[in-house]
Amino acid sequence: MLKIDDLMAASGVKFGTSGARGRVSDMTDRVCFAYTLGFLQYLRSAGRLAAGRDVGIAGDYRPSTGRIMAACAAAVQATGCRPRNFGRIPAPALAAYGIARDAPTLMVTGSHIPDDRNGIKFNLPTGEILKDDEAGIRAQAVELPAEALAADGSLLQPPALPPAESAALEAYVSRYLAFFPRDCLAGLKVGVYEHSSVARDAFHAVLTGLGAKVTRLGRADSFIPVDTEAIRAEDVELARGWAASGDFDALVSADGDGDRPLIADAAGHWLRGDIAGILCARELGAAGVVTPVSSNTAVERCGWFQEVLRTRIGSPYVIAGMQALRERGLTPVVGYEANGGFLIDTDIARDSRRLAALPTRDAVIVAVTILGAARRRGMPVADLAAELPERYTYSDRIKDFPTELSAQRLAAFASGDAAADRDAAAAVLGPAFGEVTAVDHTDGVRIGFANGEIAHLRPSGNAPELRAYTEADSAKRARDMNRICMDILNGWRG
């Protein structure tokens, strides 16, 4: 018997946001088989999975994804359940299909990070696993079929995946075509930056189905790690180049597994995810909004919502926060992250149409809602964003920064003594940004300055990266602050 907690320590494949994440070389068939067994055993012990039930599987376009999907399917079969292959589709499409049918699902994806890494997102029949579920999975002890595994951890006879089904993708597209008014995007010219995102076909189907004229741009055969929080210089230039043609009212895209959006205005400027989230929440008529501590403070300053709740970074925390607001009687309740991923906790009704809750990150909803708002109000996307208070955020990260070193460095600002923490922050960041007035430890270290600026330092939960989020009254100042933070953090390596 092998305990999942011990497997985490031995393999280096650990829990990130909503599932396992690690280097492809560490995510052997054995490891993926064991994690899947642990997840399904956990469901069975909780009375949420019976033998013979369907378990949905899908994945992104990474080279390693097919092999990992097959290993997961083998584990599903070993538990007496039936694996269903929904192909390469957006993570929210898979989750929505499972929620509608009270079935668990597994999404093989490394999201936005490079393809030398991958992961498995676990979805309960009700949506993403939360932190209590993660603890339950880690506590499972599983029995592996030693006779079926080679010495290197590969399956000796990996099963062929079942034929791919289109049902989940079709249901996802229908979700939006049924809710938004027909031709609500008529007349809009939209470029879809497809790269290697599994959302590319869904974007095309939904946008054209609602009347937009769509041009497909930048499709890639190899995987491109598009990060919506730290947008690559190449993607900035691509958007500007496409916009310069004058052919588009907006550009849209998403990360690898289609749960984090990118929306650019007619000039090719990508909106920050925490701005897109506010605009989407407003257009959907949200009463309660939940967002992590790293998101732009314009959400409170705009005064558009009855209540705004801040959480730690990560969709499980946002989901828990949404549940808390719902239990207090607020509706509709939505959430979003700084990466733009948008979550809906309660059904949204409009005229005679209903959009079912989808408490997992989604990208398509953000693009369609913002484009629909622009057309309905007869104004460019840029003017929608201009209605917000002038607060600007910027973020970047240092790759290959050991998580242990991040924790060690940030511990200097988390002594437990508030005055000492402010002094420590002032010694490091004060010379560049001025007087430190507050240090928030909700997630990482978020430092407030007397001039209203903010610098937030935090290790990634999905990869060995150290991130910096900055906020100021101008876009240039937020970028400049971030560059200074990057210089300081790079100096921490030595």
Short mmCIF file of C-alpha atoms in Angstrom, two decimals:
data_model
loop_
_atom_site.label_atom_id
_atom_site.label_comp_id
_atom_site.label_asym_id
_atom_site.label_seq_id
_atom_site.Cartn_x
_atom_site.Cartn_y
_atom_site.Cartn_z
CA MET A 1 0.00 0.00 0.00
CA LEU A 2 1.19 3.48 -0.85
CA LYS A 3 -0.03 6.61 0.91
CA ILE A 4 -0.56 9.59 -1.38
CA ASP A 5 1.14 11.89 1.10
CA ASP A 6 4.27 9.73 0.91
CA LEU A 7 4.06 9.64 -2.89
CA MET A 8 4.06 13.45 -2.95
CA ALA A 9 7.27 13.58 -0.96
CA ALA A 10 9.01 10.84 -2.94
CA SER A 11 7.99 11.87 -6.46
CA GLY A 12 8.09 15.66 -6.27
CA VAL A 13 4.59 15.75 -7.78
CA LYS A 14 2.63 17.86 -5.31
CA PHE A 15 -0.74 19.49 -4.98
CA GLY A 16 -1.05 22.88 -6.62
CA THR A 17 -4.36 24.57 -7.37
CA SER A 18 -7.09 21.89 -7.48
CA GLY A 19 -4.83 18.96 -8.26
CA ALA A 20 -1.41 17.42 -8.79
CA ARG A 21 1.30 19.34 -10.61
CA GLY A 22 4.91 18.44 -11.40
CA ARG A 23 7.64 17.90 -13.95
CA VAL A 24 6.68 15.59 -16.79
CA SER A 25 9.66 13.38 -15.99
CA ASP A 26 8.28 12.91 -12.45
CA MET A 27 4.68 12.36 -13.58
CA THR A 28 5.22 8.73 -14.48
CA ASP A 29 2.32 6.40 -15.24
CA ARG A 30 2.76 5.01 -11.73
CA VAL A 31 2.43 8.43 -10.11
CA CYS A 32 -0.56 9.46 -12.23
CA PHE A 33 -2.26 6.09 -11.69
CA ALA A 34 -1.76 6.41 -7.93
CA TYR A 35 -3.06 9.98 -7.72
CA THR A 36 -6.16 9.04 -9.70
CA LEU A 37 -6.78 6.01 -7.49
CA GLY A 38 -6.44 8.24 -4.42
CA PHE A 39 -8.98 10.71 -5.79
CA LEU A 40 -11.52 8.03 -6.71
CA GLN A 41 -11.05 6.17 -3.42
CA TYR A 42 -11.68 9.42 -1.60
CA LEU A 43 -14.93 9.91 -3.50
CA ARG A 44 -15.98 6.33 -2.84
CA SER A 45 -15.27 6.62 0.89
CA ALA A 46 -17.43 9.75 0.98
CA GLY A 47 -20.29 7.91 -0.75
CA ARG A 48 -19.99 10.04 -3.88
CA LEU A 49 -18.90 7.41 -6.40
CA ALA A 50 -20.34 3.97 -7.09
CA ALA A 51 -18.86 1.21 -9.20
CA GLY A 52 -19.79 1.43 -12.85
CA ARG A 53 -20.14 5.22 -12.85
CA ASP A 54 -18.69 7.42 -15.60
CA VAL A 55 -15.54 9.45 -14.95
CA GLY A 56 -14.78 12.13 -17.53
CA ILE A 57 -11.25 12.78 -18.75
CA ALA A 58 -9.92 15.56 -20.99
CA GLY A 59 -6.63 17.33 -21.56
CA ASP A 60 -4.65 20.15 -23.14
CA TYR A 61 -2.26 20.11 -26.09
CA ARG A 62 1.02 19.33 -24.27
CA PRO A 63 2.99 16.43 -25.73
CA SER A 64 2.76 14.48 -22.46
CA THR A 65 -0.99 14.87 -22.01
CA GLY A 66 -2.12 11.82 -24.01
CA ARG A 67 0.09 9.45 -22.03
CA ILE A 68 -1.12 10.87 -18.71
CA MET A 69 -4.76 10.68 -19.81
CA ALA A 70 -4.22 6.98 -20.60
CA ALA A 71 -2.70 6.34 -17.17
CA CYS A 72 -5.67 8.08 -15.53
CA ALA A 73 -8.08 6.00 -17.64
CA ALA A 74 -6.33 2.83 -16.49
CA ALA A 75 -6.84 3.85 -12.86
CA VAL A 76 -10.51 4.61 -13.51
CA GLN A 77 -10.95 1.11 -14.98
CA ALA A 78 -9.13 -0.40 -12.00
CA THR A 79 -11.77 1.04 -9.66
CA GLY A 80 -14.59 -0.51 -11.68
CA CYS A 81 -15.69 2.77 -13.22
CA ARG A 82 -15.95 3.78 -16.87
CA PRO A 83 -13.53 6.36 -18.32
CA ARG A 84 -14.99 8.71 -20.93
CA ASN A 85 -12.59 10.62 -23.14
CA PHE A 86 -13.82 14.12 -23.99
CA GLY A 87 -10.68 15.02 -25.90
CA ARG A 88 -8.81 18.32 -25.88
CA ILE A 89 -11.35 20.77 -24.51
CA PRO A 90 -11.38 23.68 -22.03
CA ALA A 91 -11.12 22.75 -18.36
CA PRO A 92 -14.39 24.58 -17.56
CA ALA A 93 -16.18 22.67 -20.32
CA LEU A 94 -15.20 19.37 -18.71
CA ALA A 95 -16.13 20.56 -15.20
CA ALA A 96 -19.50 21.90 -16.37
CA TYR A 97 -20.35 18.60 -18.06
CA GLY A 98 -19.51 16.67 -14.90
CA ILE A 99 -21.49 19.03 -12.65
CA ALA A 100 -24.57 18.75 -14.88
CA ARG A 101 -24.41 14.95 -14.64
CA ASP A 102 -23.20 14.55 -11.05
CA ALA A 103 -20.00 12.89 -12.29
CA PRO A 104 -16.35 13.37 -11.31
CA THR A 105 -13.89 14.52 -13.95
CA LEU A 106 -10.14 14.80 -14.43
CA MET A 107 -8.44 17.45 -16.58
CA VAL A 108 -4.85 16.71 -17.59
CA THR A 109 -3.16 20.09 -17.91
CA GLY A 110 -0.30 22.21 -16.70
CA SER A 111 -2.38 25.31 -17.45
CA HIS A 112 -0.14 28.24 -18.39
CA ILE A 113 3.27 26.87 -17.40
CA PRO A 114 5.83 25.41 -19.87
CA ASP A 115 5.30 21.94 -21.26
CA ASP A 116 8.14 20.34 -19.31
CA ARG A 117 5.49 20.27 -16.57
CA ASN A 118 1.96 18.94 -16.46
CA GLY A 119 -0.78 18.21 -13.97
CA ILE A 120 -4.13 16.61 -13.19
CA LYS A 121 -7.04 18.78 -12.04
CA PHE A 122 -9.56 16.82 -9.99
CA ASN A 123 -13.22 17.82 -10.10
CA LEU A 124 -15.87 16.52 -7.73
CA PRO A 125 -19.37 15.93 -9.10
CA THR A 126 -20.06 19.42 -7.71
CA GLY A 127 -16.94 21.14 -9.06
CA GLU A 128 -13.32 21.71 -8.08
CA ILE A 129 -11.83 19.98 -5.07
CA LEU A 130 -11.31 22.30 -2.11
CA LYS A 131 -8.59 22.19 0.53
CA ASP A 132 -10.48 19.75 2.75
CA ASP A 133 -10.85 17.43 -0.24
CA GLU A 134 -7.13 17.72 -0.94
CA ALA A 135 -6.41 16.58 2.62
CA GLY A 136 -8.77 13.63 2.14
CA ILE A 137 -7.01 12.57 -1.05
CA ARG A 138 -3.57 12.88 0.53
CA ALA A 139 -4.67 10.59 3.36
CA GLN A 140 -5.62 7.76 0.98
CA ALA A 141 -3.52 4.60 0.83
CA VAL A 142 -3.65 2.93 -2.58
CA GLU A 143 -2.59 -0.46 -3.88
CA LEU A 144 -0.77 -0.37 -7.19
CA PRO A 145 -0.65 -3.29 -9.65
CA ALA A 146 3.09 -3.97 -9.41
CA GLU A 147 2.88 -6.65 -12.11
CA ALA A 148 1.59 -4.02 -14.58
CA LEU A 149 4.37 -1.49 -14.02
CA ALA A 150 7.89 -1.40 -15.41
CA ALA A 151 10.87 -0.43 -13.29
CA ASP A 152 10.75 3.13 -14.64
CA GLY A 153 7.15 3.56 -13.53
CA SER A 154 5.55 3.17 -16.95
CA LEU A 155 2.58 0.89 -17.59
CA LEU A 156 3.73 -2.26 -19.38
CA GLN A 157 0.53 -2.34 -21.43
CA PRO A 158 -1.05 1.12 -21.31
CA PRO A 159 -4.67 0.94 -22.38
CA ALA A 160 -5.85 2.83 -25.40
CA LEU A 161 -8.03 5.79 -24.53
CA PRO A 162 -11.68 5.40 -25.49
CA PRO A 163 -12.63 7.29 -28.66
CA ALA A 164 -12.98 11.01 -28.03
CA GLU A 165 -16.53 12.27 -27.55
CA SER A 166 -17.77 15.75 -28.50
CA ALA A 167 -20.63 15.94 -25.97
CA ALA A 168 -18.86 18.04 -23.33
CA LEU A 169 -17.60 20.66 -25.80
CA GLU A 170 -21.00 20.87 -27.48
CA ALA A 171 -22.74 21.37 -24.13
CA TYR A 172 -20.26 24.11 -23.21
CA VAL A 173 -20.88 26.02 -26.44
CA SER A 174 -24.65 25.59 -26.03
CA ARG A 175 -24.39 26.99 -22.48
CA TYR A 176 -23.51 30.41 -23.88
CA LEU A 177 -25.55 30.34 -27.05
CA ALA A 178 -28.65 29.60 -24.94
CA PHE A 179 -28.02 32.37 -22.39
CA PHE A 180 -26.84 35.34 -24.41
CA PRO A 181 -29.31 36.99 -26.83
CA ARG A 182 -29.02 35.88 -30.41
CA ASP A 183 -26.90 38.28 -32.46
CA CYS A 184 -25.77 40.15 -29.32
CA LEU A 185 -22.30 40.40 -30.91
CA ALA A 186 -23.52 41.19 -34.43
CA GLY A 187 -21.29 43.66 -36.20
CA LEU A 188 -18.29 43.13 -33.95
CA LYS A 189 -15.02 42.10 -35.58
CA VAL A 190 -13.05 39.86 -33.23
CA GLY A 191 -9.65 38.26 -33.62
CA VAL A 192 -9.12 35.00 -31.74
CA TYR A 193 -5.47 34.39 -30.83
CA GLU A 194 -5.59 30.60 -30.89
CA HIS A 195 -1.95 29.54 -30.22
CA SER A 196 -2.16 26.14 -28.43
CA SER A 197 -5.19 26.84 -26.23
CA VAL A 198 -7.89 24.19 -26.04
CA ALA A 199 -10.39 27.08 -25.89
CA ARG A 200 -9.75 28.09 -29.49
CA ASP A 201 -12.55 26.05 -31.08
CA ALA A 202 -15.01 27.00 -28.33
CA PHE A 203 -14.22 30.68 -28.81
CA HIS A 204 -14.86 30.42 -32.53
CA ALA A 205 -18.14 28.52 -32.11
CA VAL A 206 -19.55 30.82 -29.40
CA LEU A 207 -18.48 34.14 -30.93
CA THR A 208 -19.69 33.28 -34.43
CA GLY A 209 -22.85 31.77 -32.98
CA LEU A 210 -23.64 35.10 -31.34
CA GLY A 211 -23.09 37.04 -34.55
CA ALA A 212 -19.48 38.24 -34.38
CA LYS A 213 -17.21 38.18 -37.40
CA VAL A 214 -14.26 36.09 -36.23
CA THR A 215 -10.73 35.86 -37.62
CA ARG A 216 -8.58 32.99 -36.36
CA LEU A 217 -5.02 34.13 -35.60
CA GLY A 218 -1.73 32.57 -34.54
CA ARG A 219 -2.66 28.89 -34.34
CA ALA A 220 0.35 26.87 -33.18
CA ASP A 221 1.23 23.21 -33.60
CA SER A 222 3.54 23.17 -30.57
CA PHE A 223 2.62 24.19 -27.04
CA ILE A 224 2.98 27.88 -26.10
CA PRO A 225 2.88 28.76 -22.36
CA VAL A 226 0.63 31.83 -22.44
CA ASP A 227 0.42 33.29 -18.93
CA THR A 228 -2.38 35.83 -18.50
CA GLU A 229 -0.73 37.34 -15.41
CA ALA A 230 2.73 37.70 -16.91
CA ILE A 231 2.02 38.28 -20.58
CA ARG A 232 4.95 37.45 -22.83
CA ALA A 233 6.54 40.27 -24.81
CA GLU A 234 5.83 38.25 -27.97
CA ASP A 235 2.11 38.24 -27.22
CA VAL A 236 2.11 41.98 -26.54
CA GLU A 237 3.71 42.59 -29.94
CA LEU A 238 1.41 40.16 -31.73
CA ALA A 239 -1.67 41.94 -30.38
CA ARG A 240 -0.37 45.36 -31.36
CA GLY A 241 0.47 44.12 -34.84
CA TRP A 242 -2.95 42.58 -35.40
CA ALA A 243 -4.68 45.68 -34.04
CA ALA A 244 -2.65 47.98 -36.30
CA SER A 245 -4.47 46.53 -39.30
CA GLY A 246 -7.63 48.23 -38.06
CA ASP A 247 -9.61 45.06 -38.73
CA PHE A 248 -10.67 44.31 -35.14
CA ASP A 249 -12.87 45.75 -32.41
CA ALA A 250 -11.20 43.39 -29.94
CA LEU A 251 -8.90 40.39 -29.60
CA VAL A 252 -9.52 37.42 -27.32
CA SER A 253 -7.51 34.43 -26.17
CA ALA A 254 -6.96 32.11 -23.22
CA ASP A 255 -4.23 30.08 -21.54
CA GLY A 256 -3.46 26.44 -22.33
CA ASP A 257 -6.49 24.85 -20.65
CA GLY A 258 -8.91 27.66 -21.44
CA ASP A 259 -9.77 28.85 -17.94
CA ARG A 260 -7.91 32.20 -17.92
CA PRO A 261 -8.90 34.82 -20.50
CA LEU A 262 -7.10 37.52 -22.44
CA ILE A 263 -9.11 40.38 -23.93
CA ALA A 264 -7.52 43.23 -25.87
CA ASP A 265 -9.14 46.48 -27.00
CA ALA A 266 -9.08 47.79 -30.58
CA ALA A 267 -5.57 49.15 -30.04
CA GLY A 268 -4.26 45.70 -29.06
CA HIS A 269 -3.81 46.48 -25.36
CA TRP A 270 -4.49 43.37 -23.29
CA LEU A 271 -6.74 44.14 -20.31
CA ARG A 272 -5.46 43.04 -16.94
CA GLY A 273 -7.39 40.04 -15.67
CA ASP A 274 -8.51 41.85 -12.52
CA ILE A 275 -10.00 44.64 -14.65
CA ALA A 276 -11.76 42.19 -16.97
CA GLY A 277 -13.17 40.43 -13.90
CA ILE A 278 -14.73 43.63 -12.56
CA LEU A 279 -16.30 44.47 -15.93
CA CYS A 280 -17.69 40.95 -16.30
CA ALA A 281 -19.11 40.95 -12.75
CA ARG A 282 -20.83 44.28 -13.35
CA GLU A 283 -22.43 43.23 -16.63
CA LEU A 284 -23.72 40.00 -15.07
CA GLY A 285 -25.36 42.00 -12.26
CA ALA A 286 -23.34 40.50 -9.40
CA ALA A 287 -24.28 41.49 -5.85
CA GLY A 288 -21.38 39.73 -4.16
CA VAL A 289 -17.85 39.48 -5.57
CA VAL A 290 -14.98 37.38 -4.26
CA THR A 291 -11.42 37.92 -5.41
CA PRO A 292 -7.94 37.24 -4.05
CA VAL A 293 -5.93 39.82 -2.15
CA SER A 294 -3.69 40.32 -5.21
CA SER A 295 -6.46 41.83 -7.37
CA ASN A 296 -6.84 45.53 -8.20
CA THR A 297 -8.47 47.60 -5.44
CA ALA A 298 -10.66 49.27 -8.08
CA VAL A 299 -13.23 46.56 -7.29
CA GLU A 300 -13.91 48.20 -3.92
CA ARG A 301 -13.42 51.77 -5.12
CA CYS A 302 -15.92 51.53 -7.99
CA GLY A 303 -18.87 50.98 -5.62
CA TRP A 304 -20.69 48.69 -8.08
CA PHE A 305 -21.19 45.74 -5.73
CA GLN A 306 -22.97 45.16 -2.43
CA GLU A 307 -20.04 43.26 -0.96
CA VAL A 308 -16.48 42.42 -1.96
CA LEU A 309 -14.68 39.63 -0.10
CA ARG A 310 -10.90 39.12 -0.34
CA THR A 311 -9.24 35.70 -0.05
CA ARG A 312 -5.94 33.94 -0.46
CA ILE A 313 -4.80 33.31 -4.04
CA GLY A 314 -6.21 30.19 -5.69
CA SER A 315 -9.61 29.12 -6.93
CA PRO A 316 -10.34 26.84 -3.91
CA TYR A 317 -10.19 29.91 -1.66
CA VAL A 318 -12.33 31.97 -4.03
CA ILE A 319 -14.90 29.16 -4.15
CA ALA A 320 -15.02 28.95 -0.35
CA GLY A 321 -15.49 32.72 -0.23
CA MET A 322 -18.34 32.58 -2.74
CA GLN A 323 -20.05 29.91 -0.68
CA ALA A 324 -19.75 32.14 2.39
CA LEU A 325 -21.43 35.08 0.62
CA ARG A 326 -24.18 32.85 -0.75
CA GLU A 327 -24.88 31.49 2.73
CA ARG A 328 -25.33 35.07 3.89
CA GLY A 329 -28.08 35.51 1.31
CA LEU A 330 -26.31 37.44 -1.45
CA THR A 331 -27.16 36.62 -5.06
CA PRO A 332 -25.86 36.55 -7.69
CA VAL A 333 -22.40 35.73 -6.34
CA VAL A 334 -19.36 35.55 -8.61
CA GLY A 335 -15.60 35.45 -8.22
CA TYR A 336 -12.55 36.18 -10.30
CA GLU A 337 -8.78 35.96 -9.97
CA ALA A 338 -6.03 38.36 -11.02
CA ASN A 339 -5.38 36.03 -13.95
CA GLY A 340 -8.91 36.78 -15.20
CA GLY A 341 -10.41 33.35 -14.54
CA PHE A 342 -14.09 33.90 -13.68
CA LEU A 343 -16.29 31.75 -11.43
CA ILE A 344 -20.07 31.76 -10.97
CA ASP A 345 -21.46 30.41 -7.69
CA THR A 346 -25.18 31.05 -8.21
CA ASP A 347 -27.39 30.77 -11.26
CA ILE A 348 -27.83 34.03 -13.17
CA ALA A 349 -31.24 34.81 -14.61
CA ARG A 350 -31.84 37.27 -17.44
CA ASP A 351 -35.26 37.66 -19.04
CA SER A 352 -36.38 34.06 -19.59
CA ARG A 353 -32.85 32.69 -19.81
CA ARG A 354 -30.69 31.12 -17.11
CA LEU A 355 -26.94 30.66 -16.87
CA ALA A 356 -26.18 27.77 -14.54
CA ALA A 357 -23.59 28.21 -11.82
CA LEU A 358 -20.08 27.13 -12.77
CA PRO A 359 -17.80 27.39 -9.73
CA THR A 360 -14.54 26.93 -11.59
CA ARG A 361 -12.37 29.34 -13.59
CA ASP A 362 -13.70 30.11 -17.05
CA ALA A 363 -12.39 32.27 -19.90
CA VAL A 364 -15.13 32.30 -22.53
CA ILE A 365 -17.70 33.89 -20.19
CA VAL A 366 -15.42 36.90 -19.66
CA ALA A 367 -14.81 37.56 -23.35
CA VAL A 368 -18.45 37.17 -24.37
CA THR A 369 -19.78 39.28 -21.50
CA ILE A 370 -17.37 42.17 -22.08
CA LEU A 371 -17.87 42.16 -25.84
CA GLY A 372 -21.63 42.02 -25.31
CA ALA A 373 -21.47 44.98 -22.93
CA ALA A 374 -19.47 47.01 -25.45
CA ARG A 375 -21.96 46.35 -28.24
CA ARG A 376 -25.03 46.88 -26.04
CA ARG A 377 -23.73 50.24 -24.85
CA GLY A 378 -22.32 51.26 -28.22
CA MET A 379 -18.83 51.92 -26.90
CA PRO A 380 -15.34 50.47 -27.40
CA VAL A 381 -13.90 47.95 -24.94
CA ALA A 382 -11.31 50.53 -23.88
CA ASP A 383 -14.08 52.92 -22.79
CA LEU A 384 -15.65 50.25 -20.59
CA ALA A 385 -12.39 49.92 -18.68
CA ALA A 386 -12.02 53.71 -18.49
CA GLU A 387 -15.14 53.91 -16.30
CA LEU A 388 -13.21 52.33 -13.43
CA PRO A 389 -11.21 54.33 -10.87
CA GLU A 390 -7.66 54.93 -12.05
CA ARG A 391 -5.85 52.11 -10.35
CA TYR A 392 -3.44 49.96 -12.31
CA THR A 393 -1.80 46.64 -11.56
CA TYR A 394 1.15 44.81 -13.07
CA SER A 395 2.67 41.42 -12.35
CA ASP A 396 5.67 39.38 -13.35
CA ARG A 397 7.58 36.41 -12.02
CA ILE A 398 11.06 34.97 -11.71
CA LYS A 399 11.21 31.47 -13.10
CA ASP A 400 13.16 28.60 -11.54
CA PHE A 401 13.17 30.24 -8.12
CA PRO A 402 13.13 27.44 -5.50
CA THR A 403 9.98 27.46 -3.39
CA GLU A 404 12.04 26.85 -0.25
CA LEU A 405 14.16 29.93 -0.95
CA SER A 406 11.02 32.02 -1.53
CA ALA A 407 9.65 30.94 1.83
CA GLN A 408 12.94 31.69 3.54
CA ARG A 409 13.21 35.19 2.08
CA LEU A 410 9.58 36.14 2.74
CA ALA A 411 9.78 34.89 6.32
CA ALA A 412 11.82 38.00 7.10
CA PHE A 413 8.60 40.02 6.74
CA ALA A 414 6.45 37.64 8.77
CA SER A 415 7.87 37.62 12.30
CA GLY A 416 4.49 37.92 14.00
CA ASP A 417 5.33 41.42 15.23
CA ALA A 418 3.55 44.02 13.06
CA ALA A 419 6.01 46.83 13.76
CA ALA A 420 9.01 44.58 13.11
CA ASP A 421 7.46 43.41 9.84
CA ARG A 422 6.91 46.99 8.68
CA ASP A 423 10.53 47.81 9.56
CA ALA A 424 11.78 44.76 7.64
CA ALA A 425 9.72 45.72 4.58
CA ALA A 426 10.89 49.32 4.82
CA ALA A 427 14.53 48.23 4.88
CA VAL A 428 14.12 46.31 1.60
CA LEU A 429 11.45 48.26 -0.31
CA GLY A 430 11.31 51.59 1.49
CA PRO A 431 14.23 53.17 -0.40
CA ALA A 432 12.32 52.67 -3.67
CA PHE A 433 8.72 53.17 -2.59
CA GLY A 434 8.69 55.22 0.60
CA GLU A 435 7.07 54.79 4.01
CA VAL A 436 5.55 51.37 4.75
CA THR A 437 2.13 51.61 6.38
CA ALA A 438 0.87 48.02 6.31
CA VAL A 439 2.03 44.44 5.80
CA ASP A 440 -0.68 41.91 4.95
CA HIS A 441 0.10 38.18 5.29
CA THR A 442 -3.13 36.83 3.79
CA ASP A 443 -1.07 35.22 1.01
CA GLY A 444 2.62 35.93 0.72
CA VAL A 445 3.54 39.48 1.76
CA ARG A 446 1.43 42.41 0.55
CA ILE A 447 3.02 45.74 1.48
CA GLY A 448 1.15 49.05 1.49
CA PHE A 449 2.92 52.39 1.27
CA ALA A 450 1.94 55.86 2.51
CA ASN A 451 1.39 57.09 -1.07
CA GLY A 452 -1.25 54.38 -1.67
CA GLU A 453 0.98 52.12 -3.76
CA ILE A 454 1.15 48.37 -3.15
CA ALA A 455 3.81 45.70 -3.69
CA HIS A 456 2.82 42.07 -3.19
CA LEU A 457 5.42 39.28 -3.16
CA ARG A 458 4.34 35.65 -3.33
CA PRO A 459 5.69 32.25 -4.43
CA SER A 460 3.60 30.51 -7.10
CA GLY A 461 1.46 27.62 -5.93
CA ASN A 462 1.97 25.73 -9.21
CA ALA A 463 5.66 26.06 -10.08
CA PRO A 464 9.02 27.12 -8.61
CA GLU A 465 8.42 30.80 -9.38
CA LEU A 466 8.43 33.97 -7.28
CA ARG A 467 5.82 36.52 -8.33
CA ALA A 468 5.47 40.24 -7.72
CA TYR A 469 2.20 42.14 -8.06
CA THR A 470 2.28 45.94 -7.98
CA GLU A 471 -0.47 48.57 -7.91
CA ALA A 472 -0.35 52.32 -8.44
CA ASP A 473 -2.30 55.28 -9.85
CA SER A 474 -0.78 54.96 -13.34
CA ALA A 475 0.03 52.04 -15.59
CA LYS A 476 3.59 53.27 -16.05
CA ARG A 477 4.19 53.52 -12.31
CA ALA A 478 2.82 50.00 -11.73
CA ARG A 479 5.19 48.65 -14.42
CA ASP A 480 8.14 50.60 -13.04
CA MET A 481 7.43 49.36 -9.53
CA ASN A 482 7.29 45.81 -10.81
CA ARG A 483 10.63 46.16 -12.57
CA ILE A 484 12.18 47.40 -9.32
CA CYS A 485 10.67 44.45 -7.46
CA MET A 486 12.08 42.05 -10.04
CA ASP A 487 15.54 43.52 -9.53
CA ILE A 488 15.25 43.13 -5.77
CA LEU A 489 13.95 39.56 -5.99
CA ASN A 490 16.67 38.55 -8.46
CA GLY A 491 19.19 39.73 -5.88
CA TRP A 492 17.74 37.22 -3.41
CA ARG A 493 19.25 34.32 -5.34
CA GLY A 494 22.77 35.01 -4.13
#
